[in-house]
């Protein structure tokens, strides 16, 4: 395989990963003076077991324990925040339909783990 083929294959793989985690909003969303039409959640691929444990511990600290944390918006938005670098408030202020898109994307990732 030539260097050009390796580079092209790497670029395609990176592009596919971004598209896989890309959540397009129904309409542009303004947060802290910045307008967002989408959010790239592909960083969830890099989360660790420690991140999942931190999310569960955070639920306990905010007095929202859950038997199934993967269904909690607080838990999922914590993970989305870790994956994107955006504050949790960003996700909590999204319109309902867009926040559910984020929730489904993160939940799908967690459920796809084998």
mmCIF file of N, CA and C in Angstrom:
data_model
loop_
_atom_site.group_PDB
_atom_site.id
_atom_site.type_symbol
_atom_site.label_atom_id
_atom_site.label_comp_id
_atom_site.label_asym_id
_atom_site.label_seq_id
_atom_site.Cartn_x
_atom_site.Cartn_y
_atom_site.Cartn_z
ATOM 1 N N UNK A 1 0.853 -1.177 0.000
ATOM 2 C CA UNK A 1 0.000 0.000 0.000
ATOM 3 C C UNK A 1 0.896 1.235 0.000
ATOM 4 N N UNK A 2 0.617 2.159 -0.886
ATOM 5 C CA UNK A 2 1.421 3.372 -0.989
ATOM 6 C C UNK A 2 1.054 4.337 0.126
ATOM 7 N N UNK A 3 1.936 5.320 0.342
ATOM 8 C CA UNK A 3 1.683 6.332 1.362
ATOM 9 C C UNK A 3 0.402 7.106 1.054
ATOM 10 N N UNK A 4 0.153 7.398 -0.237
ATOM 11 C CA UNK A 4 -1.052 8.118 -0.637
ATOM 12 C C UNK A 4 -2.297 7.320 -0.284
ATOM 13 N N UNK A 5 -2.280 5.995 -0.531
ATOM 14 C CA UNK A 5 -3.431 5.151 -0.195
ATOM 15 C C UNK A 5 -3.658 5.129 1.312
ATOM 16 N N UNK A 6 -2.562 5.050 2.095
ATOM 17 C CA UNK A 6 -2.689 5.048 3.551
ATOM 18 C C UNK A 6 -3.308 6.352 4.034
ATOM 19 N N UNK A 7 -2.823 7.484 3.492
ATOM 20 C CA UNK A 7 -3.351 8.786 3.889
ATOM 21 C C UNK A 7 -4.820 8.899 3.524
ATOM 22 N N UNK A 8 -5.158 8.503 2.301
ATOM 23 C CA UNK A 8 -6.544 8.593 1.846
ATOM 24 C C UNK A 8 -7.444 7.720 2.708
ATOM 25 N N UNK A 9 -7.032 6.492 3.019
ATOM 26 C CA UNK A 9 -7.825 5.599 3.861
ATOM 27 C C UNK A 9 -7.995 6.171 5.261
ATOM 28 N N UNK A 10 -6.950 6.780 5.812
ATOM 29 C CA UNK A 10 -7.045 7.383 7.141
ATOM 30 C C UNK A 10 -8.016 8.542 7.135
ATOM 31 N N UNK A 11 -7.975 9.360 6.071
ATOM 32 C CA UNK A 11 -8.876 10.498 5.978
ATOM 33 C C UNK A 11 -10.321 10.045 5.864
ATOM 34 N N UNK A 12 -10.565 8.988 5.096
ATOM 35 C CA UNK A 12 -11.925 8.466 4.945
ATOM 36 C C UNK A 12 -12.421 7.942 6.281
ATOM 37 N N UNK A 13 -11.572 7.201 7.001
ATOM 38 C CA UNK A 13 -11.970 6.659 8.292
ATOM 39 C C UNK A 13 -12.288 7.782 9.276
ATOM 40 N N UNK A 14 -11.463 8.823 9.315
ATOM 41 C CA UNK A 14 -11.714 9.943 10.224
ATOM 42 C C UNK A 14 -13.007 10.658 9.845
ATOM 43 N N UNK A 15 -13.241 10.820 8.555
ATOM 44 C CA UNK A 15 -14.460 11.479 8.102
ATOM 45 C C UNK A 15 -15.677 10.649 8.478
ATOM 46 N N UNK A 16 -15.623 9.346 8.283
ATOM 47 C CA UNK A 16 -16.740 8.474 8.638
ATOM 48 C C UNK A 16 -17.025 8.543 10.131
ATOM 49 N N UNK A 17 -15.974 8.593 10.953
ATOM 50 C CA UNK A 17 -16.164 8.664 12.412
ATOM 51 C C UNK A 17 -16.870 9.954 12.786
ATOM 52 N N UNK A 18 -16.493 11.069 12.151
ATOM 53 C CA UNK A 18 -17.133 12.346 12.463
ATOM 54 C C UNK A 18 -18.594 12.334 12.058
ATOM 55 N N UNK A 19 -18.892 11.777 10.893
ATOM 56 C CA UNK A 19 -20.272 11.738 10.425
ATOM 57 C C UNK A 19 -21.101 10.869 11.357
ATOM 58 N N UNK A 20 -20.540 9.784 11.832
ATOM 59 C CA UNK A 20 -21.242 8.872 12.726
ATOM 60 C C UNK A 20 -21.686 9.544 14.018
ATOM 61 N N UNK A 21 -20.889 10.441 14.550
ATOM 62 C CA UNK A 21 -21.223 11.094 15.810
ATOM 63 C C UNK A 21 -21.778 12.493 15.648
ATOM 64 N N UNK A 22 -22.049 12.898 14.416
ATOM 65 C CA UNK A 22 -22.529 14.251 14.159
ATOM 66 C C UNK A 22 -24.032 14.347 14.381
ATOM 67 N N UNK A 23 -24.433 15.270 15.255
ATOM 68 C CA UNK A 23 -25.849 15.505 15.518
ATOM 69 C C UNK A 23 -26.183 16.881 14.950
ATOM 70 N N UNK A 24 -27.051 16.882 13.944
ATOM 71 C CA UNK A 24 -27.491 18.145 13.333
ATOM 72 C C UNK A 24 -28.740 18.622 14.062
ATOM 73 N N UNK A 25 -28.734 19.885 14.455
ATOM 74 C CA UNK A 25 -29.862 20.457 15.170
ATOM 75 C C UNK A 25 -30.978 20.828 14.200
ATOM 76 N N UNK A 26 -32.200 20.797 14.688
ATOM 77 C CA UNK A 26 -33.357 21.148 13.864
ATOM 78 C C UNK A 26 -33.289 22.591 13.386
ATOM 79 N N UNK A 27 -32.748 23.456 14.230
ATOM 80 C CA UNK A 27 -32.513 24.842 13.848
ATOM 81 C C UNK A 27 -31.288 25.315 14.618
ATOM 82 N N UNK A 28 -30.603 26.337 14.121
ATOM 83 C CA UNK A 28 -29.404 26.813 14.818
ATOM 84 C C UNK A 28 -29.718 27.164 16.274
ATOM 85 N N UNK A 29 -28.766 26.853 17.129
ATOM 86 C CA UNK A 29 -28.891 27.015 18.579
ATOM 87 C C UNK A 29 -27.798 27.969 19.052
ATOM 88 N N UNK A 30 -28.180 28.971 19.806
ATOM 89 C CA UNK A 30 -27.221 29.954 20.312
ATOM 90 C C UNK A 30 -26.880 29.637 21.767
ATOM 91 N N UNK A 31 -25.580 29.585 22.043
ATOM 92 C CA UNK A 31 -25.104 29.335 23.406
ATOM 93 C C UNK A 31 -23.894 30.217 23.652
ATOM 94 N N UNK A 32 -23.974 31.045 24.672
ATOM 95 C CA UNK A 32 -22.896 31.946 25.057
ATOM 96 C C UNK A 32 -22.373 32.754 23.862
ATOM 97 N N UNK A 33 -23.318 33.280 23.065
ATOM 98 C CA UNK A 33 -22.962 34.152 21.956
ATOM 99 C C UNK A 33 -22.479 33.452 20.699
ATOM 100 N N UNK A 34 -22.467 32.131 20.714
ATOM 101 C CA UNK A 34 -22.014 31.366 19.562
ATOM 102 C C UNK A 34 -23.195 30.563 19.021
ATOM 103 N N UNK A 35 -23.357 30.533 17.698
ATOM 104 C CA UNK A 35 -24.461 29.806 17.082
ATOM 105 C C UNK A 35 -23.945 28.454 16.595
ATOM 106 N N UNK A 36 -24.701 27.405 16.927
ATOM 107 C CA UNK A 36 -24.323 26.035 16.568
ATOM 108 C C UNK A 36 -25.437 25.403 15.735
ATOM 109 N N UNK A 37 -25.077 24.801 14.621
ATOM 110 C CA UNK A 37 -26.043 24.090 13.783
ATOM 111 C C UNK A 37 -25.950 22.588 14.023
ATOM 112 N N UNK A 38 -24.864 22.169 14.688
ATOM 113 C CA UNK A 38 -24.623 20.746 14.930
ATOM 114 C C UNK A 38 -23.604 20.595 16.045
ATOM 115 N N UNK A 39 -23.460 19.363 16.513
ATOM 116 C CA UNK A 39 -22.431 19.045 17.513
ATOM 117 C C UNK A 39 -21.810 17.707 17.131
ATOM 118 N N UNK A 40 -20.516 17.643 17.215
ATOM 119 C CA UNK A 40 -19.785 16.427 16.876
ATOM 120 C C UNK A 40 -19.536 15.623 18.154
ATOM 121 N N UNK A 41 -20.236 14.512 18.281
ATOM 122 C CA UNK A 41 -20.103 13.654 19.458
ATOM 123 C C UNK A 41 -19.173 12.463 19.225
ATOM 124 N N UNK A 42 -18.424 12.470 18.131
ATOM 125 C CA UNK A 42 -17.559 11.325 17.827
ATOM 126 C C UNK A 42 -16.521 11.084 18.925
ATOM 127 N N UNK A 43 -16.273 12.088 19.755
ATOM 128 C CA UNK A 43 -15.333 11.922 20.866
ATOM 129 C C UNK A 43 -15.786 10.901 21.899
ATOM 130 N N UNK A 44 -17.047 10.465 21.835
ATOM 131 C CA UNK A 44 -17.502 9.436 22.782
ATOM 132 C C UNK A 44 -16.728 8.143 22.586
ATOM 133 N N UNK A 45 -16.153 7.974 21.402
ATOM 134 C CA UNK A 45 -15.327 6.788 21.140
ATOM 135 C C UNK A 45 -14.105 6.754 22.056
ATOM 136 N N UNK A 46 -13.689 7.909 22.577
ATOM 137 C CA UNK A 46 -12.482 7.998 23.396
ATOM 138 C C UNK A 46 -12.753 7.985 24.891
ATOM 139 N N UNK A 47 -14.030 7.870 25.285
ATOM 140 C CA UNK A 47 -14.339 7.834 26.709
ATOM 141 C C UNK A 47 -13.773 6.572 27.344
ATOM 142 N N UNK A 48 -13.514 6.662 28.638
ATOM 143 C CA UNK A 48 -12.933 5.528 29.360
ATOM 144 C C UNK A 48 -13.900 5.035 30.431
ATOM 145 N N UNK A 49 -13.559 3.911 31.022
ATOM 146 C CA UNK A 49 -14.332 3.406 32.152
ATOM 147 C C UNK A 49 -14.344 4.411 33.290
ATOM 148 N N UNK A 50 -13.251 5.144 33.456
ATOM 149 C CA UNK A 50 -13.183 6.175 34.494
ATOM 150 C C UNK A 50 -14.202 7.274 34.227
ATOM 151 N N UNK A 51 -14.396 7.631 32.944
ATOM 152 C CA UNK A 51 -15.402 8.643 32.598
ATOM 153 C C UNK A 51 -16.806 8.159 32.974
ATOM 154 N N UNK A 52 -17.088 6.890 32.730
ATOM 155 C CA UNK A 52 -18.397 6.331 33.091
ATOM 156 C C UNK A 52 -18.582 6.339 34.609
ATOM 157 N N UNK A 53 -17.523 5.993 35.332
ATOM 158 C CA UNK A 53 -17.587 6.007 36.791
ATOM 159 C C UNK A 53 -17.757 7.439 37.308
ATOM 160 N N UNK A 54 -17.035 8.379 36.705
ATOM 161 C CA UNK A 54 -17.180 9.787 37.100
ATOM 162 C C UNK A 54 -18.616 10.259 36.885
ATOM 163 N N UNK A 55 -19.238 9.815 35.788
ATOM 164 C CA UNK A 55 -20.624 10.206 35.503
ATOM 165 C C UNK A 55 -21.561 9.643 36.567
ATOM 166 N N UNK A 56 -21.354 8.386 36.957
ATOM 167 C CA UNK A 56 -22.196 7.792 38.014
ATOM 168 C C UNK A 56 -21.995 8.513 39.339
ATOM 169 N N UNK A 57 -20.740 8.824 39.664
ATOM 170 C CA UNK A 57 -20.453 9.538 40.915
ATOM 171 C C UNK A 57 -21.093 10.927 40.911
ATOM 172 N N UNK A 58 -21.095 11.581 39.755
ATOM 173 C CA UNK A 58 -21.712 12.890 39.647
ATOM 174 C C UNK A 58 -23.210 12.796 39.910
ATOM 175 N N UNK A 59 -23.863 11.732 39.439
ATOM 176 C CA UNK A 59 -25.293 11.538 39.711
ATOM 177 C C UNK A 59 -25.543 11.464 41.218
ATOM 178 N N UNK A 60 -24.674 10.787 41.922
ATOM 179 C CA UNK A 60 -24.826 10.671 43.379
ATOM 180 C C UNK A 60 -24.623 12.033 44.048
ATOM 181 N N UNK A 61 -23.640 12.796 43.579
ATOM 182 C CA UNK A 61 -23.357 14.114 44.166
ATOM 183 C C UNK A 61 -24.514 15.083 43.984
ATOM 184 N N UNK A 62 -25.208 14.990 42.846
ATOM 185 C CA UNK A 62 -26.321 15.918 42.599
ATOM 186 C C UNK A 62 -27.645 15.318 43.060
ATOM 187 N N UNK A 63 -27.547 14.221 43.816
ATOM 188 C CA UNK A 63 -28.714 13.565 44.406
ATOM 189 C C UNK A 63 -29.721 13.099 43.358
ATOM 190 N N UNK A 64 -29.204 12.503 42.270
ATOM 191 C CA UNK A 64 -30.052 11.941 41.224
ATOM 192 C C UNK A 64 -29.616 10.507 40.917
ATOM 193 N N UNK A 65 -29.534 9.663 41.958
ATOM 194 C CA UNK A 65 -29.109 8.284 41.685
ATOM 195 C C UNK A 65 -30.098 7.609 40.746
ATOM 196 N N UNK A 66 -29.596 6.686 39.960
ATOM 197 C CA UNK A 66 -30.439 6.014 38.974
ATOM 198 C C UNK A 66 -30.080 4.539 38.903
ATOM 199 N N UNK A 67 -31.108 3.695 38.834
ATOM 200 C CA UNK A 67 -30.876 2.257 38.674
ATOM 201 C C UNK A 67 -30.283 1.971 37.292
ATOM 202 N N UNK A 68 -30.637 2.791 36.318
ATOM 203 C CA UNK A 68 -30.126 2.647 34.954
ATOM 204 C C UNK A 68 -29.580 4.016 34.527
ATOM 205 N N UNK A 69 -28.342 4.326 34.914
ATOM 206 C CA UNK A 69 -27.809 5.655 34.638
ATOM 207 C C UNK A 69 -27.798 6.010 33.149
ATOM 208 N N UNK A 70 -27.693 5.006 32.290
ATOM 209 C CA UNK A 70 -27.649 5.249 30.846
ATOM 210 C C UNK A 70 -28.937 5.868 30.310
ATOM 211 N N UNK A 71 -29.973 5.919 31.125
ATOM 212 C CA UNK A 71 -31.236 6.537 30.712
ATOM 213 C C UNK A 71 -31.403 7.940 31.299
ATOM 214 N N UNK A 72 -30.475 8.356 32.128
ATOM 215 C CA UNK A 72 -30.548 9.660 32.780
ATOM 216 C C UNK A 72 -29.951 10.744 31.885
ATOM 217 N N UNK A 73 -30.717 11.821 31.655
ATOM 218 C CA UNK A 73 -30.209 12.935 30.859
ATOM 219 C C UNK A 73 -28.946 13.518 31.512
ATOM 220 N N UNK A 74 -28.932 13.600 32.829
ATOM 221 C CA UNK A 74 -27.782 14.160 33.533
ATOM 222 C C UNK A 74 -26.535 13.335 33.256
ATOM 223 N N UNK A 75 -26.659 12.027 33.338
ATOM 224 C CA UNK A 75 -25.542 11.101 33.074
ATOM 225 C C UNK A 75 -25.078 11.238 31.624
ATOM 226 N N UNK A 76 -26.017 11.189 30.695
ATOM 227 C CA UNK A 76 -25.673 11.236 29.276
ATOM 228 C C UNK A 76 -25.098 12.586 28.869
ATOM 229 N N UNK A 77 -25.623 13.662 29.446
ATOM 230 C CA UNK A 77 -25.087 14.981 29.114
ATOM 231 C C UNK A 77 -23.700 15.179 29.725
ATOM 232 N N UNK A 78 -23.442 14.543 30.860
ATOM 233 C CA UNK A 78 -22.095 14.568 31.433
ATOM 234 C C UNK A 78 -21.121 13.926 30.448
ATOM 235 N N UNK A 79 -21.502 12.775 29.893
ATOM 236 C CA UNK A 79 -20.637 12.087 28.933
ATOM 237 C C UNK A 79 -20.495 12.887 27.642
ATOM 238 N N UNK A 80 -21.571 13.501 27.178
ATOM 239 C CA UNK A 80 -21.504 14.340 25.972
ATOM 240 C C UNK A 80 -20.558 15.515 26.214
ATOM 241 N N UNK A 81 -20.614 16.062 27.413
ATOM 242 C CA UNK A 81 -19.731 17.165 27.777
ATOM 243 C C UNK A 81 -18.273 16.721 27.738
ATOM 244 N N UNK A 82 -18.001 15.553 28.298
ATOM 245 C CA UNK A 82 -16.636 15.010 28.291
ATOM 246 C C UNK A 82 -16.167 14.763 26.851
ATOM 247 N N UNK A 83 -17.059 14.310 26.007
ATOM 248 C CA UNK A 83 -16.711 13.963 24.625
ATOM 249 C C UNK A 83 -16.469 15.189 23.753
ATOM 250 N N UNK A 84 -17.119 16.302 24.083
ATOM 251 C CA UNK A 84 -17.050 17.476 23.216
ATOM 252 C C UNK A 84 -16.273 18.647 23.801
ATOM 253 N N UNK A 85 -16.113 18.659 25.120
ATOM 254 C CA UNK A 85 -15.482 19.802 25.764
ATOM 255 C C UNK A 85 -16.454 20.943 26.029
ATOM 256 N N UNK A 86 -17.721 20.762 25.632
ATOM 257 C CA UNK A 86 -18.754 21.769 25.904
ATOM 258 C C UNK A 86 -19.256 21.567 27.335
ATOM 259 N N UNK A 87 -19.658 22.656 28.003
ATOM 260 C CA UNK A 87 -20.196 22.485 29.363
ATOM 261 C C UNK A 87 -21.543 21.766 29.322
ATOM 262 N N UNK A 88 -21.880 21.097 30.411
ATOM 263 C CA UNK A 88 -23.159 20.388 30.486
ATOM 264 C C UNK A 88 -24.331 21.321 30.214
ATOM 265 N N UNK A 89 -24.210 22.577 30.620
ATOM 266 C CA UNK A 89 -25.285 23.545 30.412
ATOM 267 C C UNK A 89 -25.639 23.684 28.933
ATOM 268 N N UNK A 90 -24.651 23.513 28.063
ATOM 269 C CA UNK A 90 -24.903 23.566 26.619
ATOM 270 C C UNK A 90 -25.992 22.560 26.251
ATOM 271 N N UNK A 91 -25.849 21.344 26.741
ATOM 272 C CA UNK A 91 -26.783 20.271 26.392
ATOM 273 C C UNK A 91 -28.140 20.452 27.067
ATOM 274 N N UNK A 92 -28.129 20.948 28.310
ATOM 275 C CA UNK A 92 -29.389 21.166 29.017
ATOM 276 C C UNK A 92 -30.199 22.317 28.421
ATOM 277 N N UNK A 93 -29.548 23.227 27.731
ATOM 278 C CA UNK A 93 -30.259 24.351 27.132
ATOM 279 C C UNK A 93 -30.693 24.104 25.686
ATOM 280 N N UNK A 94 -30.341 22.963 25.140
ATOM 281 C CA UNK A 94 -30.800 22.629 23.788
ATOM 282 C C UNK A 94 -32.322 22.512 23.763
ATOM 283 N N UNK A 95 -32.941 22.806 22.620
ATOM 284 C CA UNK A 95 -34.375 22.515 22.493
ATOM 285 C C UNK A 95 -34.615 21.019 22.730
ATOM 286 N N UNK A 96 -35.804 20.673 23.185
ATOM 287 C CA UNK A 96 -36.114 19.294 23.578
ATOM 288 C C UNK A 96 -35.783 18.269 22.492
ATOM 289 N N UNK A 97 -36.205 18.522 21.252
ATOM 290 C CA UNK A 97 -35.948 17.543 20.187
ATOM 291 C C UNK A 97 -34.458 17.328 19.961
ATOM 292 N N UNK A 98 -33.686 18.407 20.011
ATOM 293 C CA UNK A 98 -32.248 18.278 19.806
ATOM 294 C C UNK A 98 -31.575 17.602 21.000
ATOM 295 N N UNK A 99 -32.061 17.876 22.205
ATOM 296 C CA UNK A 99 -31.477 17.211 23.369
ATOM 297 C C UNK A 99 -31.749 15.707 23.309
ATOM 298 N N UNK A 100 -32.897 15.317 22.779
ATOM 299 C CA UNK A 100 -33.193 13.888 22.617
ATOM 300 C C UNK A 100 -32.313 13.253 21.547
ATOM 301 N N UNK A 101 -31.954 14.007 20.517
ATOM 302 C CA UNK A 101 -31.024 13.494 19.500
ATOM 303 C C UNK A 101 -29.670 13.197 20.134
ATOM 304 N N UNK A 102 -29.216 14.120 20.987
ATOM 305 C CA UNK A 102 -27.944 13.912 21.689
ATOM 306 C C UNK A 102 -28.060 12.689 22.595
ATOM 307 N N UNK A 103 -29.147 12.612 23.335
ATOM 308 C CA UNK A 103 -29.366 11.481 24.246
ATOM 309 C C UNK A 103 -29.330 10.160 23.476
ATOM 310 N N UNK A 104 -30.033 10.084 22.360
ATOM 311 C CA UNK A 104 -30.060 8.845 21.565
ATOM 312 C C UNK A 104 -28.688 8.492 21.007
ATOM 313 N N UNK A 105 -27.935 9.501 20.594
ATOM 314 C CA UNK A 105 -26.598 9.242 20.041
ATOM 315 C C UNK A 105 -25.678 8.647 21.099
ATOM 316 N N UNK A 106 -25.674 9.239 22.295
ATOM 317 C CA UNK A 106 -24.802 8.731 23.364
ATOM 318 C C UNK A 106 -25.293 7.367 23.833
ATOM 319 N N UNK A 107 -26.597 7.203 23.984
ATOM 320 C CA UNK A 107 -27.154 5.907 24.410
ATOM 321 C C UNK A 107 -26.831 4.822 23.383
ATOM 322 N N UNK A 108 -26.955 5.147 22.107
ATOM 323 C CA UNK A 108 -26.646 4.173 21.047
ATOM 324 C C UNK A 108 -25.197 3.724 21.129
ATOM 325 N N UNK A 109 -24.302 4.683 21.394
ATOM 326 C CA UNK A 109 -22.896 4.331 21.543
ATOM 327 C C UNK A 109 -22.697 3.374 22.706
ATOM 328 N N UNK A 110 -23.302 3.685 23.847
ATOM 329 C CA UNK A 110 -23.143 2.842 25.028
ATOM 330 C C UNK A 110 -23.743 1.455 24.807
ATOM 331 N N UNK A 111 -24.886 1.386 24.123
ATOM 332 C CA UNK A 111 -25.529 0.103 23.876
ATOM 333 C C UNK A 111 -24.820 -0.722 22.810
ATOM 334 N N UNK A 112 -24.063 -0.068 21.948
ATOM 335 C CA UNK A 112 -23.360 -0.777 20.882
ATOM 336 C C UNK A 112 -22.070 -1.424 21.386
ATOM 337 N N UNK A 113 -21.624 -1.038 22.576
ATOM 338 C CA UNK A 113 -20.382 -1.602 23.127
ATOM 339 C C UNK A 113 -20.554 -3.102 23.286
ATOM 340 N N UNK A 114 -19.585 -3.817 22.812
ATOM 341 C CA UNK A 114 -19.650 -5.284 22.899
ATOM 342 C C UNK A 114 -18.507 -5.830 23.680
#
